[in-house]
Coordinates of C-alpha atoms and ligand atoms in Angstrom, one line a residue:
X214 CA 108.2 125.3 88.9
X215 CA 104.7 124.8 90.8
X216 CA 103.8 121.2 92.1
X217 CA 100.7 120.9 90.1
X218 CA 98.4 117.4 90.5
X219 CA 95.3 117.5 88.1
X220 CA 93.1 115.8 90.9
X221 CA 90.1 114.2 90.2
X222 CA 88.3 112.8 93.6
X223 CA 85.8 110.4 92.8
X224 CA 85.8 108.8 96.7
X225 CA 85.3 112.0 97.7
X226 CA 82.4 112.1 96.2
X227 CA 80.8 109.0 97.7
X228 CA 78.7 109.7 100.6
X229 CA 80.0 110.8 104.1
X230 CA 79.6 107.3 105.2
X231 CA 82.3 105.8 103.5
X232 CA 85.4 107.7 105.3
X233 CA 86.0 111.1 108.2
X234 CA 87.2 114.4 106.3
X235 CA 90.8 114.5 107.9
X236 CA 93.4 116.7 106.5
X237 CA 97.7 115.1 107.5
X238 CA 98.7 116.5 110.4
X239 CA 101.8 119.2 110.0
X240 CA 105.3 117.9 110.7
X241 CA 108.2 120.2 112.0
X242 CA 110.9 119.9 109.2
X243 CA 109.9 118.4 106.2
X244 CA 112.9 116.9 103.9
X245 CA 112.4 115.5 100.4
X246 CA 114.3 111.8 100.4
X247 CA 112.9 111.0 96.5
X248 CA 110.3 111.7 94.2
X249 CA 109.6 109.3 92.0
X250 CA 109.7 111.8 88.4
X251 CA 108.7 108.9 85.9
X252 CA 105.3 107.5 87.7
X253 CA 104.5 111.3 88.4
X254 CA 105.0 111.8 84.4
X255 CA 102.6 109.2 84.1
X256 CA 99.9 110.4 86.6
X257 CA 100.0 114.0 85.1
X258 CA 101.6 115.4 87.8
X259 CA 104.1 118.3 87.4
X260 CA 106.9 118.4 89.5
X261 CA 107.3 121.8 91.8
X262 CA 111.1 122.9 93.3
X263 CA 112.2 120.6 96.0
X264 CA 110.8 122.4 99.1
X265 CA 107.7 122.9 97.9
X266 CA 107.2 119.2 97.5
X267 CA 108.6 118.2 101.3
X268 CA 105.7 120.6 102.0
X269 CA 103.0 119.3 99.9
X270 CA 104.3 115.5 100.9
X271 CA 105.2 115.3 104.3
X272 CA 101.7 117.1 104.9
X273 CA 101.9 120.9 105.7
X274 CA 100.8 122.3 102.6
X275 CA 97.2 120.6 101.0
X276 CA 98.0 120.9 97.4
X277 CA 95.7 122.7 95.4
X278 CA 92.7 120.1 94.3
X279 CA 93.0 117.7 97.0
X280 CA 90.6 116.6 99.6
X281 CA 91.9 114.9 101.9
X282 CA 90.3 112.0 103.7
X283 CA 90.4 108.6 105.8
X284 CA 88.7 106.0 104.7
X285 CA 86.9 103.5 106.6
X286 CA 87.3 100.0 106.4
X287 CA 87.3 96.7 108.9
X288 CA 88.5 93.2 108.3
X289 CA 90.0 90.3 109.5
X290 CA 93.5 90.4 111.3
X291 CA 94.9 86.7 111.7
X292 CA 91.6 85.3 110.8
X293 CA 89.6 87.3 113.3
X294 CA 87.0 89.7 112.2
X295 CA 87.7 93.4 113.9
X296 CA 84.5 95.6 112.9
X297 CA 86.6 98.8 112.8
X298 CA 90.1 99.3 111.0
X299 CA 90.4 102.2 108.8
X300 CA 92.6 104.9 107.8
X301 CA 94.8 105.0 111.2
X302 CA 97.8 106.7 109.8
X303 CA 97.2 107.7 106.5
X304 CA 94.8 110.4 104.1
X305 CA 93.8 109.9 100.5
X306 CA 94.7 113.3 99.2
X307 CA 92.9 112.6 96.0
X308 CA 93.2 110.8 92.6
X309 CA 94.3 111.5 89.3
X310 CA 93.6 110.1 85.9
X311 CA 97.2 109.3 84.1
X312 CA 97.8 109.3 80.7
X313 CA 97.4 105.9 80.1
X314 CA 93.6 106.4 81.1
X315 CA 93.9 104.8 84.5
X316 CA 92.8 106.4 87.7
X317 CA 95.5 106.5 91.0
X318 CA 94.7 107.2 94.7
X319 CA 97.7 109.3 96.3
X320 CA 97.8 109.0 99.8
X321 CA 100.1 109.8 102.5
X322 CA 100.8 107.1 104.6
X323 CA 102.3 108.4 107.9
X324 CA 100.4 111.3 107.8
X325 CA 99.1 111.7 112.0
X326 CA 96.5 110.9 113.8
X327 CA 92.8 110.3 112.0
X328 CA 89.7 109.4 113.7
X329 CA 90.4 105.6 113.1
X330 CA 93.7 105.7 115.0
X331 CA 92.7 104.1 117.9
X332 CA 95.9 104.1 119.9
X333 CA 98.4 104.2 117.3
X334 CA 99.9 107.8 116.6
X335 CA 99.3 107.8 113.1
X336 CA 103.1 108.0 112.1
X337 CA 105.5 105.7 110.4
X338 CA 108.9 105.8 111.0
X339 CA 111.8 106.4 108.3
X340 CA 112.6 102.0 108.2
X341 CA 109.2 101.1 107.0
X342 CA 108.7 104.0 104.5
X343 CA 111.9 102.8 102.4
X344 CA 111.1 99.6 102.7
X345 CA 108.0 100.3 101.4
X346 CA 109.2 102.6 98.8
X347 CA 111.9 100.3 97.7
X348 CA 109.7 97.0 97.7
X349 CA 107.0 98.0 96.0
X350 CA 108.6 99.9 92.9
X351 CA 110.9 96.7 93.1
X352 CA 107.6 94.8 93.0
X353 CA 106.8 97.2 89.4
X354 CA 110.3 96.1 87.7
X355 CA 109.2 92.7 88.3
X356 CA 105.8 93.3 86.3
X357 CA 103.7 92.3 89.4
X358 CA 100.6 94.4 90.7
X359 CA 101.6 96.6 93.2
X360 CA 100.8 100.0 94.8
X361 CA 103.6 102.6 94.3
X362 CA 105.7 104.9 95.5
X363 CA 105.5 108.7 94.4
X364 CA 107.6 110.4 97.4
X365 CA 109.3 109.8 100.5
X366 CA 109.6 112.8 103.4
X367 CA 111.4 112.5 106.3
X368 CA 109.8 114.8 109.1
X369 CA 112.0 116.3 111.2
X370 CA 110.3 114.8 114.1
X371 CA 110.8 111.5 116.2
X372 CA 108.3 108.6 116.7
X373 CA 107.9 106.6 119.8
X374 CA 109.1 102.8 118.9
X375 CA 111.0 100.5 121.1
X376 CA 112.9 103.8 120.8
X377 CA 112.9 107.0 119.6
X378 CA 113.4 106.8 115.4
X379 CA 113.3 109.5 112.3
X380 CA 109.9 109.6 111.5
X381 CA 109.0 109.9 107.6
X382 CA 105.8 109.7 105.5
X383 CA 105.4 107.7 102.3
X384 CA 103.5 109.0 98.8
X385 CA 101.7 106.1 98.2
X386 CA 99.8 105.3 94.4
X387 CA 97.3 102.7 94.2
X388 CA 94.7 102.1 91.6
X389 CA 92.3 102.2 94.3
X390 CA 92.6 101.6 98.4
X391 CA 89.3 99.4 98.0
X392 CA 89.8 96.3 100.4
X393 CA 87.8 93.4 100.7
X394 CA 87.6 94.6 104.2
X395 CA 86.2 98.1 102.7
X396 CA 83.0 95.6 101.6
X397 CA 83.0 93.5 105.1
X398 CA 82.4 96.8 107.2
X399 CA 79.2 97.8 105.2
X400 CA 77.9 94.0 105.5
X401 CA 78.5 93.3 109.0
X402 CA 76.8 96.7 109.6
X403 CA 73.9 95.7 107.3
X404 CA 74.1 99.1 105.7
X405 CA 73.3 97.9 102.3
X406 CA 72.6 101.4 101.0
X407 CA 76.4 101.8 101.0
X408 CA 77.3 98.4 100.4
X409 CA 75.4 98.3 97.1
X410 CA 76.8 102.3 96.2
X411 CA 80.5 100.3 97.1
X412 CA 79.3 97.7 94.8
X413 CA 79.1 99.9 91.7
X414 CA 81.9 102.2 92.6
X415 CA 84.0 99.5 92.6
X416 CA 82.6 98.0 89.1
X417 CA 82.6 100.9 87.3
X418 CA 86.4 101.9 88.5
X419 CA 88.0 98.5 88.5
X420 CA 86.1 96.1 86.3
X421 CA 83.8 97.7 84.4
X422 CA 83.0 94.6 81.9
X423 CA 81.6 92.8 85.1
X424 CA 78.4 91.7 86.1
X425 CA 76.9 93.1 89.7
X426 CA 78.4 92.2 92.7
X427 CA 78.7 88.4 91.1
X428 CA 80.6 90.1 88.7
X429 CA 83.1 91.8 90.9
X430 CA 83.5 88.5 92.7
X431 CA 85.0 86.5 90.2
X432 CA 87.0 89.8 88.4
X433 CA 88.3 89.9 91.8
X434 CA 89.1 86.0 92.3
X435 CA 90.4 86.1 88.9
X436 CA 92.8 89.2 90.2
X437 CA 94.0 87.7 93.1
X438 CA 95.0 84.6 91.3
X439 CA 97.0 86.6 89.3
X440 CA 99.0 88.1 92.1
X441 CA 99.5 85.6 94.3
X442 CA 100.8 83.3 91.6
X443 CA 103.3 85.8 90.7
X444 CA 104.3 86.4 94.1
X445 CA 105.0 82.5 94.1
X446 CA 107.0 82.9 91.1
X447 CA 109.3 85.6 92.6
X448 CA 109.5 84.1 96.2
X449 CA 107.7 86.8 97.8
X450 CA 105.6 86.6 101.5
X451 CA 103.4 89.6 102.4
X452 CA 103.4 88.6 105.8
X453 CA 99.9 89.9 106.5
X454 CA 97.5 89.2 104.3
X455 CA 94.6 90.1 105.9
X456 CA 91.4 91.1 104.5
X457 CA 92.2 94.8 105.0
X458 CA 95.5 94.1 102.9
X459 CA 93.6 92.5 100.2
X460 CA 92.9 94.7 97.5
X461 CA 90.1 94.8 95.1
X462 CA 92.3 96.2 92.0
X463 CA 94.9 93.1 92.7
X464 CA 97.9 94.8 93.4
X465 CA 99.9 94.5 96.1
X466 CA 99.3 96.4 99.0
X467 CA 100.4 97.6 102.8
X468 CA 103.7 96.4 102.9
X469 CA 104.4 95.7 106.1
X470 CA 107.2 92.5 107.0
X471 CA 106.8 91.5 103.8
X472 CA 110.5 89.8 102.6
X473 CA 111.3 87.8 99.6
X474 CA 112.9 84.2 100.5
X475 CA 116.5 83.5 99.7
X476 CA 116.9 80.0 100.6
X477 CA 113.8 77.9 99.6
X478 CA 111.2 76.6 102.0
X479 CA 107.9 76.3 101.8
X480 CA 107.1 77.3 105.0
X481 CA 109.4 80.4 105.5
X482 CA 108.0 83.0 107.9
X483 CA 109.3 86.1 108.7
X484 CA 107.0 88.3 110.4
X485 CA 107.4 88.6 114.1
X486 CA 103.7 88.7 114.4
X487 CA 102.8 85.4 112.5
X488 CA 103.6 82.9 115.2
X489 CA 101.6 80.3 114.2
X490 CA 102.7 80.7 109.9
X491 CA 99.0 81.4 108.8
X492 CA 100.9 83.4 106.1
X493 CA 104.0 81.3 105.4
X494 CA 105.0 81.3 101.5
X495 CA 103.2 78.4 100.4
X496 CA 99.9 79.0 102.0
X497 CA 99.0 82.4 100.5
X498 CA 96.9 80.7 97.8
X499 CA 95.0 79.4 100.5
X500 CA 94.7 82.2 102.4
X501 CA 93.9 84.2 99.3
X502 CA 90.9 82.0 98.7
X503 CA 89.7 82.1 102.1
X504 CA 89.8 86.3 101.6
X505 CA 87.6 85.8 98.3
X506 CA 85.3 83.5 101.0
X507 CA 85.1 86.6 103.0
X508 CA 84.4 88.9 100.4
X509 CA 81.5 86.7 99.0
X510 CA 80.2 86.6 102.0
X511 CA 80.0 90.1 102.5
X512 CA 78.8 90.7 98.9
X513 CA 76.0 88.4 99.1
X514 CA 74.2 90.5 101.8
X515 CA 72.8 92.9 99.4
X516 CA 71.4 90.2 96.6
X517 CA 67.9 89.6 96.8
X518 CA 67.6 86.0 96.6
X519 CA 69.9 85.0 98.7
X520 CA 69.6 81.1 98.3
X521 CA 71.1 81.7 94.6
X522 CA 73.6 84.0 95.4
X523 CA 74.7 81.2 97.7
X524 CA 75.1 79.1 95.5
X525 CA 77.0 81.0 92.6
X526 CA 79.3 82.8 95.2
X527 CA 80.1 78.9 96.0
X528 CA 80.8 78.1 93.1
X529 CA 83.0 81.3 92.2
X530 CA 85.0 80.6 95.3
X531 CA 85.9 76.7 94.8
X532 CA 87.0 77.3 91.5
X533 CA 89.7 79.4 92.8
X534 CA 92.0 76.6 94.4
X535 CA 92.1 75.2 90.6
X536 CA 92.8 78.1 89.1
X537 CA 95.3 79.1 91.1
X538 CA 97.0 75.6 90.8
X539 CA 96.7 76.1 87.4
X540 CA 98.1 79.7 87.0
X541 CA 101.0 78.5 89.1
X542 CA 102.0 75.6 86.8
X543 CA 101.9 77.6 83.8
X544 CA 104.5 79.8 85.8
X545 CA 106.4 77.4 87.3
X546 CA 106.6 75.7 83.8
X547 CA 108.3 79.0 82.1
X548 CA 110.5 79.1 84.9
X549 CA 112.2 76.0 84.5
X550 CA 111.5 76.9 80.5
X551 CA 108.6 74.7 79.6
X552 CA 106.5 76.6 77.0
X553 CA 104.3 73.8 75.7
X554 CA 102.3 71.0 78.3
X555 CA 103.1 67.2 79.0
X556 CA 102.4 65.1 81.6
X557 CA 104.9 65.0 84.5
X558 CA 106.0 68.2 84.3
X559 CA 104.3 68.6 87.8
X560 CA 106.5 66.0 89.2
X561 CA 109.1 67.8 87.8
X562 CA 108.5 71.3 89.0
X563 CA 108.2 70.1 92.7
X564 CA 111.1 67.5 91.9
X565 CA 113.0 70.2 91.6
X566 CA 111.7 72.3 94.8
X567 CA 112.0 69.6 96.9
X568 CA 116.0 69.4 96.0
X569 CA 116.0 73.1 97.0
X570 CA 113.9 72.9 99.8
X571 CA 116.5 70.0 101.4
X572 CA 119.2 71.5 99.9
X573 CA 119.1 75.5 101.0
X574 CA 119.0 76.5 97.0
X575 CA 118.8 80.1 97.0
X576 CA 115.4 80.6 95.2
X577 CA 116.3 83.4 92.5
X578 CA 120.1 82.3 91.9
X579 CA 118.8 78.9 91.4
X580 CA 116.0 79.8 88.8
X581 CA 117.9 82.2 87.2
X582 CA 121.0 80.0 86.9
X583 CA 119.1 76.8 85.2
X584 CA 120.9 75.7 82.5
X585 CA 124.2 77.0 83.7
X586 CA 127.1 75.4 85.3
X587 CA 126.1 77.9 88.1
X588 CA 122.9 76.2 89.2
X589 CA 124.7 73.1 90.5
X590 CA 126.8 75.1 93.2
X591 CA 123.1 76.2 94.8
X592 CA 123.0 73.1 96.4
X593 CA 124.5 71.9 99.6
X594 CA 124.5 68.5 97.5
X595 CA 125.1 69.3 93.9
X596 CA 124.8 65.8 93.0
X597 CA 121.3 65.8 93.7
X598 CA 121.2 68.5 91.0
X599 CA 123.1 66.6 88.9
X600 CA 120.1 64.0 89.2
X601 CA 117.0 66.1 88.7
X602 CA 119.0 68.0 85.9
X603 CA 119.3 64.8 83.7
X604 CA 115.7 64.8 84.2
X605 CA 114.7 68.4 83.4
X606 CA 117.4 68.0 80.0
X607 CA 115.3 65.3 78.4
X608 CA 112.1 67.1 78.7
X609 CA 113.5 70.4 77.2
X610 CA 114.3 68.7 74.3
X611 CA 110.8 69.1 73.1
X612 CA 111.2 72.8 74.1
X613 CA 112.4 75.9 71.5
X614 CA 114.6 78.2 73.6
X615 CA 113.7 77.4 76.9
X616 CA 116.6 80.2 78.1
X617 CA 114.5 82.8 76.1
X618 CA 111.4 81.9 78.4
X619 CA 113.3 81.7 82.0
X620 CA 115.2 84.9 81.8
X621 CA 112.0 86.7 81.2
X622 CA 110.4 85.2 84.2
X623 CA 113.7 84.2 86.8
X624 CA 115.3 88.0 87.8
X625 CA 118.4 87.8 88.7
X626 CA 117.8 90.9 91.4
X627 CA 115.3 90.8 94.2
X628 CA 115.1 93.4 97.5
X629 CA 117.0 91.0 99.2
X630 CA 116.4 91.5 103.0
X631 CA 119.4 92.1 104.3
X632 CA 119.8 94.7 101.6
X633 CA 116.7 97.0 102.8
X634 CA 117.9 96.4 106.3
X635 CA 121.3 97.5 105.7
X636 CA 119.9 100.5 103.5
X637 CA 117.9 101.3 106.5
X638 CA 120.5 101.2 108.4
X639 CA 122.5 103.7 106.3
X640 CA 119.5 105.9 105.8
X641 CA 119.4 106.3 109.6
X642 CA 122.6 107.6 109.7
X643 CA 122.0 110.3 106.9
X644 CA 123.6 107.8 104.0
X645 CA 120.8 107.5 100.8
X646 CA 123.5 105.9 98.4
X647 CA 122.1 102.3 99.0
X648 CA 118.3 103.6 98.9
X649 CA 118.6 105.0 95.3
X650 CA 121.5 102.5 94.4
X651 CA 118.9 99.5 95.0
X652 CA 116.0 101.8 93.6
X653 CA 118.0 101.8 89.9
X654 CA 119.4 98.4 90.2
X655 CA 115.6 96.8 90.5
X656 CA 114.1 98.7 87.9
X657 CA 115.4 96.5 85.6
X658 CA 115.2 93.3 87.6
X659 CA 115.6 90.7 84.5
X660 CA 119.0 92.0 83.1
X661 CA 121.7 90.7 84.2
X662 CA 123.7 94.2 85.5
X663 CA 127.2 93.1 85.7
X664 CA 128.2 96.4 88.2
X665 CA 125.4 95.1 90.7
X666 CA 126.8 91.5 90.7
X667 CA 127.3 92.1 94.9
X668 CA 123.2 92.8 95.1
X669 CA 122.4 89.2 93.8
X670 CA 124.4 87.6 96.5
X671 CA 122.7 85.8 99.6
X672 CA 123.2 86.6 102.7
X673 CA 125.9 85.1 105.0
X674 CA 125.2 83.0 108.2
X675 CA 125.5 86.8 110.3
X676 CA 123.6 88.5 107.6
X677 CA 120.5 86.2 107.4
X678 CA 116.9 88.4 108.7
X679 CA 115.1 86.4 110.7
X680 CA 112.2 88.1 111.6
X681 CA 110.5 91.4 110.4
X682 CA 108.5 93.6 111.7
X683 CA 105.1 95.5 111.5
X684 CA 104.9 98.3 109.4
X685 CA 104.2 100.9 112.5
Ligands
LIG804 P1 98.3 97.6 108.7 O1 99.2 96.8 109.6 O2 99.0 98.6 107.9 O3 97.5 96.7 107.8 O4 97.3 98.4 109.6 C1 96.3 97.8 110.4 C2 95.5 98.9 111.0 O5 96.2 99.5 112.1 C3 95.0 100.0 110.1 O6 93.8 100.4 110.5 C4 96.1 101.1 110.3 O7 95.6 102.3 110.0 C5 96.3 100.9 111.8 N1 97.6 101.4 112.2 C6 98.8 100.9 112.0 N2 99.8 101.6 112.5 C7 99.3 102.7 113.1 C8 99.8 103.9 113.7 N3 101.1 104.1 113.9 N4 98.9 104.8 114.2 C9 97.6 104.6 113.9 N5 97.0 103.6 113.3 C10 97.8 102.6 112.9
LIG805 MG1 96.5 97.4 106.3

């Protein structure tokens, strides 16, 4: 068997401007951790014998077809605008077009050094890449937007952290790395040439239907609202949603220390570097709309009357708070299995969040338990349950099947956190059973899988994550 990739590179195509030819840098041992056979089937992408692919994915051997780049990009990092980001550790090998029609990036992320590296040394080390891997295909099962996982390699080689740790390199799919920071670094050079070539690319790729860069605006609001509402409805924080992490296609992307909640709060934080909880759970939607802000601004630049592209780029971003407040009752309804509209069902929705927010009600057992005798034993108080319950009983009497609606939208399995720490843990020591065990078990999120009963389980006091840490 020959690896075989039917690459089609449209970015490579673009002009130089838009990224530095850099091929991955050779490792010393490559080792193939996992190949992910059923998104490869769907890309078109022929599997070749195991060593052959350590090669082609941990970077020693350029497959035949690819083209390997970095792309450029800036953005802003905590809400401060850095005019040069790009490619540090990763090359876009190429793209293929699957055989549902749609066009995928692979990249290897981890790759070495590019010339956007600054002072990083372009690696990743083996914790991250799992956690990536393991995340985002989790993210799939769920049915949310997300960039993908093709193939993990370890390397054979050690990176410089707080300490020396396995290095690895991460396969990564995407239906495109555009960013809204890959727009920002044309308009805040006031290369419009390239903005406006960006412009179309971007259109004709991701939203053909849409008109000019107004167009792309609100297909792209419209996107985001989509994914950040159902990262609300799964408990998930990115961490770092910065405009580099923002993707134009509206999947998830660069998971970094990213975590899904266990307990409910609104304000849970876990990354290390978010001091100040710019990205705590229940400000994404805000943050996402001040992202769109940036990317209308940086849109605008190449529209000839500027006064009027004001104004409708105004317009297009204030509508998004709505929307999303909108988009999040609608999902917030079917998870407490509301299928039709009444008044007061906001009151109820946050009724109930607020008993889980005082109460330390695990956020997926407690979803996924509604209308069970389980849900009650969430709380530290079940009798405030008890209350809201009553409540929540009289108003789903208007409701066909309400169970039939949650399970669909309430999984009983998440990553949990300390699950993908402890698999890291393992993985460092040479044991994989967790990393594929967790890999199967979250493919199929919404059934309830009676022999992963332990995975659904919050973590104890000593167990809890409290912080996580940059991808690097
Ligand atoms: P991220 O945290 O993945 O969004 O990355 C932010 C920026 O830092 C991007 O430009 C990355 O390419 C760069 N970067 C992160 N880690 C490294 C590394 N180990 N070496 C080089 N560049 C890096
Ligand atoms: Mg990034």
């Amino acid at each position: 068997m020959t690896l075989t990739i039917p690459f089609d590179n449209s970015y490579a195509r673009l002009p130089n401007a838009f990224y530095a030819r850099q091929a991955p840098v050779p490792v010393q041992a490559p080792r193939l951790i996992a190949f992910n056979a059923d998104l490869a089937r769907i890309m078109g992408v022929s599997p070749g014998d195991v060593q052959e692919m350590a090669e082609a994915f941990g970077g020693n051997k350029i497959p035949d077809g690819a083209e390997p780049l970095a792309q450029l990009y800036s953005g802003h990092q905590f809400g401060h605008y850095n005019p040069q980001l790009g490619d540090g550790r990763a090359v876009l090998l190429g793209e293929t077009v699957g055989s549902d029609g749609v066009r995928r990036d692979i990249q290897l992320k981890g790759s070495g050094p590019t010339p956007f590296s600054r002072q990083g040394d372009g690696r990743a080390w083996l914790g991250p890449v799992l956690r990536e891997y393991v995340v985002s295909e989790a993210m799939h099962g769920l049915g949310i937007p997300t960039t993908r996982a093709l193939a993990a390699v370890e390397t054979g080689e050690f990176v410089l952290r707080e300490r020396p740790l396995p290095g690895a390199v991460l396969t990564r799919v995407a239906q495109s790395h555009l960013r809204v920071g890959t727009f920002q670094v044309f308009a805040a050079r006031g290369q419009l040439d390239s903005l406006q070539k960006l412009t179309e690319y971007a259109v004709s790729r991701h939203y053909p239907d849409a008109d000019g860069p107004m167009g792309l605006l609100r297909s792209v609001r419209d996107a985001q609202v989509n994914l950040i509402t159902l990262w609300m409805g799964v408990g998930f924080i990115h961490g770092v949603m910065n405009t580099d992490n923002c993707s134009i296609a509206g999947e998830t992307i660069d998971y970094g220390p990213c975590a899904f909640m266990d307990s409910y709060h609104p304000n849970t934080v876990f990354s290390s570097i978010d001091q100040m909880g710019r990205y705590a759970y229940a400000n994404q939607p805000d943050i996402a709309v001040w992202n769109i802000a940036q990317l209308a601004t940086a849109l605008i630049q190449q529209m000839p009357d500027k006064e009027a592209a004001v104004e409708e780029a105004t317009g297009i971003v204030h509508a998004m708070p709505d929307l999303l407040q909108q988009k999040w009752l609608d999902r917030f309804r079917a998870k407490i299995g509301l299928t039709n509209q009444k008044d007061g069902d906001l009151e109820l929705i946050s009724g109930l969040l607020t008993r889980m927010a005082n109460n330390q009600a695990d956020f997926t057992n407690t979803f996924r338990a509604l209308g069970t005798e389980q849900a009650r034993d969430q709380f530290t108080d079940p009798n405030v349950f008890d209350d809201w319950s009553e409540s929540w009983r009289q108003r789903i009497r208007h409701e066909e099947g309400p169970s039939s609606v949650m399970l669909k939208v309430n999984p009983a399995f998440i990553p949990r956190n300390h699950r993908v720490e402890e698999m890291i843990e393992a993985a460092v020591q040479g044991d994989y059973t967790l990393f594929h065990r967790l890999n199967s078990v979250l493919a199929h999120p919404y059934s309830d899988n009676p022999e992963a009963a332990d995975l659904k389980r919050p973590p104890t006091e000593n167990e809890i994550v409290q912080a996580t840490f940059c991808g690097t």
